C-alpha positions as protocol buffer text, in pm:
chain_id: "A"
residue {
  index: 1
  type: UNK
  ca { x: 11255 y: 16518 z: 12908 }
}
residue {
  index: 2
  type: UNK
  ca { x: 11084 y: 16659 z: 12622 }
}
residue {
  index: 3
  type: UNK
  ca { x: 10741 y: 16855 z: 12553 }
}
residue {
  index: 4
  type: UNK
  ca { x: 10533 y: 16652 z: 12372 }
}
residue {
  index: 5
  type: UNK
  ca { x: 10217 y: 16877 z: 12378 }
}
residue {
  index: 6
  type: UNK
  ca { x: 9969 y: 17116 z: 12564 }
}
residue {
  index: 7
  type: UNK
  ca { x: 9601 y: 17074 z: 12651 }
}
residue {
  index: 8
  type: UNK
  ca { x: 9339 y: 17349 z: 12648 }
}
residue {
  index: 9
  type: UNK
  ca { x: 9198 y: 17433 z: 12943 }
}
residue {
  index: 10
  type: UNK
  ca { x: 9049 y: 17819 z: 13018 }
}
residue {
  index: 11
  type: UNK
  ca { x: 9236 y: 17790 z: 13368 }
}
residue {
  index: 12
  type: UNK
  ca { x: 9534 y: 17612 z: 13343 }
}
residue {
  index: 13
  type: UNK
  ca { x: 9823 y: 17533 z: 13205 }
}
residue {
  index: 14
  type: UNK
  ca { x: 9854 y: 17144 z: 13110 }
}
residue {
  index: 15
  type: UNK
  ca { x: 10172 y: 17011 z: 12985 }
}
residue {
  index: 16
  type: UNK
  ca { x: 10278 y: 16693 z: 12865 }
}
residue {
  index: 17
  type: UNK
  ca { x: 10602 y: 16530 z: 12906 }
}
residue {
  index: 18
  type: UNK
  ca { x: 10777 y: 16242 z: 12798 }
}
residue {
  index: 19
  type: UNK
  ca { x: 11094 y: 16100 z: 12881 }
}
residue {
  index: 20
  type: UNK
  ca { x: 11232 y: 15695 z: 12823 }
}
residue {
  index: 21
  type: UNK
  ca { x: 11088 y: 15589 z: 13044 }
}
residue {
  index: 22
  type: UNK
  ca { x: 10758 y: 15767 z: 13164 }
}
residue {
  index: 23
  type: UNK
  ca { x: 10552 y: 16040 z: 13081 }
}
residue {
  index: 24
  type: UNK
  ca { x: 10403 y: 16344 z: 13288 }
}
residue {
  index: 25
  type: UNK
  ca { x: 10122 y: 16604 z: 13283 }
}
residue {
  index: 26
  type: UNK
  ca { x: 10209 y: 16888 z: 13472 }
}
residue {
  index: 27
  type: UNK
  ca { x: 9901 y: 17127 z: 13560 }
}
residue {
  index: 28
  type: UNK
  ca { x: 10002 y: 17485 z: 13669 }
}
residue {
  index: 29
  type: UNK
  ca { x: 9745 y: 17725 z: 13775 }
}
residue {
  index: 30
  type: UNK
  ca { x: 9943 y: 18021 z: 13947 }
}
residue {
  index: 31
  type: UNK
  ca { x: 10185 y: 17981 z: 14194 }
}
residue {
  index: 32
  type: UNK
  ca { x: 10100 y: 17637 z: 14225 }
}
residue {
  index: 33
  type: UNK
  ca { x: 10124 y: 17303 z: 13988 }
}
residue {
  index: 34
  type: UNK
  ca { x: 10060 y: 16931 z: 13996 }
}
residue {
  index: 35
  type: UNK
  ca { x: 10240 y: 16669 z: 13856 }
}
residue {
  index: 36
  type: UNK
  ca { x: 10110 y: 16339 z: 13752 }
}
residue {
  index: 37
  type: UNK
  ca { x: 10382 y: 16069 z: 13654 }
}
residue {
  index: 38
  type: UNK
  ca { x: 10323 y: 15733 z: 13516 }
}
residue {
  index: 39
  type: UNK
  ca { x: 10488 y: 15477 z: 13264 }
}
residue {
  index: 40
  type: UNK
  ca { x: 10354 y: 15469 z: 12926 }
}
residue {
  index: 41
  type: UNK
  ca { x: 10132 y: 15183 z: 12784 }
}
residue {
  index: 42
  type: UNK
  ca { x: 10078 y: 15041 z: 12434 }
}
residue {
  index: 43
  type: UNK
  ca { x: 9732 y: 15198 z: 12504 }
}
residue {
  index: 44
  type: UNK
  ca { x: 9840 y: 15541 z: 12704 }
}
residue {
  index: 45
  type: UNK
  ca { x: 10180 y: 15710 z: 12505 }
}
residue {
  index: 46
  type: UNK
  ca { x: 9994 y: 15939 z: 12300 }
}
residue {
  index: 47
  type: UNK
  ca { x: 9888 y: 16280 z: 12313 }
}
residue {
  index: 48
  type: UNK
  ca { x: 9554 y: 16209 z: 12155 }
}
residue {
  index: 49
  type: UNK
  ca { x: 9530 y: 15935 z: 12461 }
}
residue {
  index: 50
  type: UNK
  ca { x: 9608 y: 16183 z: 12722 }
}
residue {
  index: 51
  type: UNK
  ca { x: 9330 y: 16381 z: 12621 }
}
residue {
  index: 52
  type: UNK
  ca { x: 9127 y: 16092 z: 12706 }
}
residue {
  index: 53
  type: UNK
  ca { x: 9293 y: 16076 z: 13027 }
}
residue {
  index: 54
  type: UNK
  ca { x: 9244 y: 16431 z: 13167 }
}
residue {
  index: 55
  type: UNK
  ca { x: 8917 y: 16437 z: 13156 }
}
residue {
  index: 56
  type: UNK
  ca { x: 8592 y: 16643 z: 13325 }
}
residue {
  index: 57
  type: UNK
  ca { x: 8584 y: 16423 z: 13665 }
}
residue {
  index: 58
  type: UNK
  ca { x: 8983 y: 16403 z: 13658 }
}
residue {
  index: 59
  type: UNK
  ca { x: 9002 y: 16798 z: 13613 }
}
residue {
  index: 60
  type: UNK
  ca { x: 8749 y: 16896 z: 13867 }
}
residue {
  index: 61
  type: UNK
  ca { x: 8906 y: 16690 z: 14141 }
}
residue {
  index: 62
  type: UNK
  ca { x: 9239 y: 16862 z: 13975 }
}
residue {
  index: 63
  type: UNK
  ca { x: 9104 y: 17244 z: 14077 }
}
residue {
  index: 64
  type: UNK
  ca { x: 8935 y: 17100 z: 14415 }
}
residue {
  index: 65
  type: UNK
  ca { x: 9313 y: 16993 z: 14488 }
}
residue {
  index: 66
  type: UNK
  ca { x: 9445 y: 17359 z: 14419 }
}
residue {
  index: 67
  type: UNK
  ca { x: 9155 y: 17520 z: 14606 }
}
residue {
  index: 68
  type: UNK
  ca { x: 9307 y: 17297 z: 14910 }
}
residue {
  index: 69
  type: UNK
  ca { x: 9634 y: 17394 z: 14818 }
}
residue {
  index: 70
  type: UNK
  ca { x: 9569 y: 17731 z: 14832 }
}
residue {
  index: 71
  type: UNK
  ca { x: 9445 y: 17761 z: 15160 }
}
residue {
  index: 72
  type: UNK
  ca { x: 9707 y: 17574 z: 15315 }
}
residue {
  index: 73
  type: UNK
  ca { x: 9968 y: 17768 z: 15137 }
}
residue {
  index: 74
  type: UNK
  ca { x: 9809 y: 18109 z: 15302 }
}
residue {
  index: 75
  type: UNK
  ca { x: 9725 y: 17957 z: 15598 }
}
residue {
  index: 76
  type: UNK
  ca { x: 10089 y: 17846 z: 15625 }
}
residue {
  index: 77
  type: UNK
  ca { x: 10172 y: 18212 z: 15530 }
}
residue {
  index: 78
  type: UNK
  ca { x: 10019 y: 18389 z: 15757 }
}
residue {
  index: 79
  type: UNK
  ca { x: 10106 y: 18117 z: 16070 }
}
residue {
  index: 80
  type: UNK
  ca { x: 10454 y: 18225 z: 15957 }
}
residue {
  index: 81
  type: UNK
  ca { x: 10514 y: 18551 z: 15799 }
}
residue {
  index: 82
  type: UNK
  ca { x: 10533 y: 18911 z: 15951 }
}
residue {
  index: 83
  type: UNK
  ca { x: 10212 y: 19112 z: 15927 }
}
residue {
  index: 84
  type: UNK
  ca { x: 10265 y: 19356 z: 15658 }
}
residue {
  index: 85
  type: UNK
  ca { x: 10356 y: 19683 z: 15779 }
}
residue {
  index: 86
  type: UNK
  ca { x: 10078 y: 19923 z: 15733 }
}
residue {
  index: 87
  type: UNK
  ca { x: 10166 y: 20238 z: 15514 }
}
residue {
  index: 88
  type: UNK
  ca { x: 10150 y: 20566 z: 15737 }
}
residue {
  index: 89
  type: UNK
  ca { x: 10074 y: 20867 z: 15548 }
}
residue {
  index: 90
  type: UNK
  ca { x: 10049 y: 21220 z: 15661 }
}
residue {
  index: 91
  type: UNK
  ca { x: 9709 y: 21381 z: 15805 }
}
residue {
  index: 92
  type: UNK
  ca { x: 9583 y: 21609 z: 15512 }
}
residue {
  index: 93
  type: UNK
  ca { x: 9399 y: 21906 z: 15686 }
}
């Protein structure tokens, strides 16, 4: 698998990957990423044609996904984890 390019985006990190036999955009924002994979067409195995691709509908469903992500990620967390202890510090008179 090779990088074959980014995409711009203020808050994320879009990545592009190609391989033999199928290419990827990977979309990272934090902790969390997507991962879109799909075979390349005569008309879809270009960089200039993924641009097309991940466009303003596409990404907005994109960061509605990680917003849902999110919360079921901290939702799991706290179903799960310990509460945090809380820091005791000594009375100042």
């Amino acid at each position: 698998m090779r990088i074959i390019g980014y995409l711009d985006h203020p808050q994320l990190k879009i990545t592009v990957f190609k391989t033999d036999t199928r290419l990827s955009i990977k979309l990272e924002n934090g902790n969390l990423e997507q991962t879109y994979k799909f075979r390349p067409t005569e008309h879809m195995s270009s960089l200039a044609a993924i641009r097309e691709l991940v466009d303003e509908p596409f990404l907005l469903t994109v960061m509605e996904r990680f917003r849902t992500m999110d919360t079921d990620f901290r939702s799991s967390l706290e179903r799960h984890a310990p509460p945090a202890a809380e820091e005791e510090f000594d009375e100042i008179i």
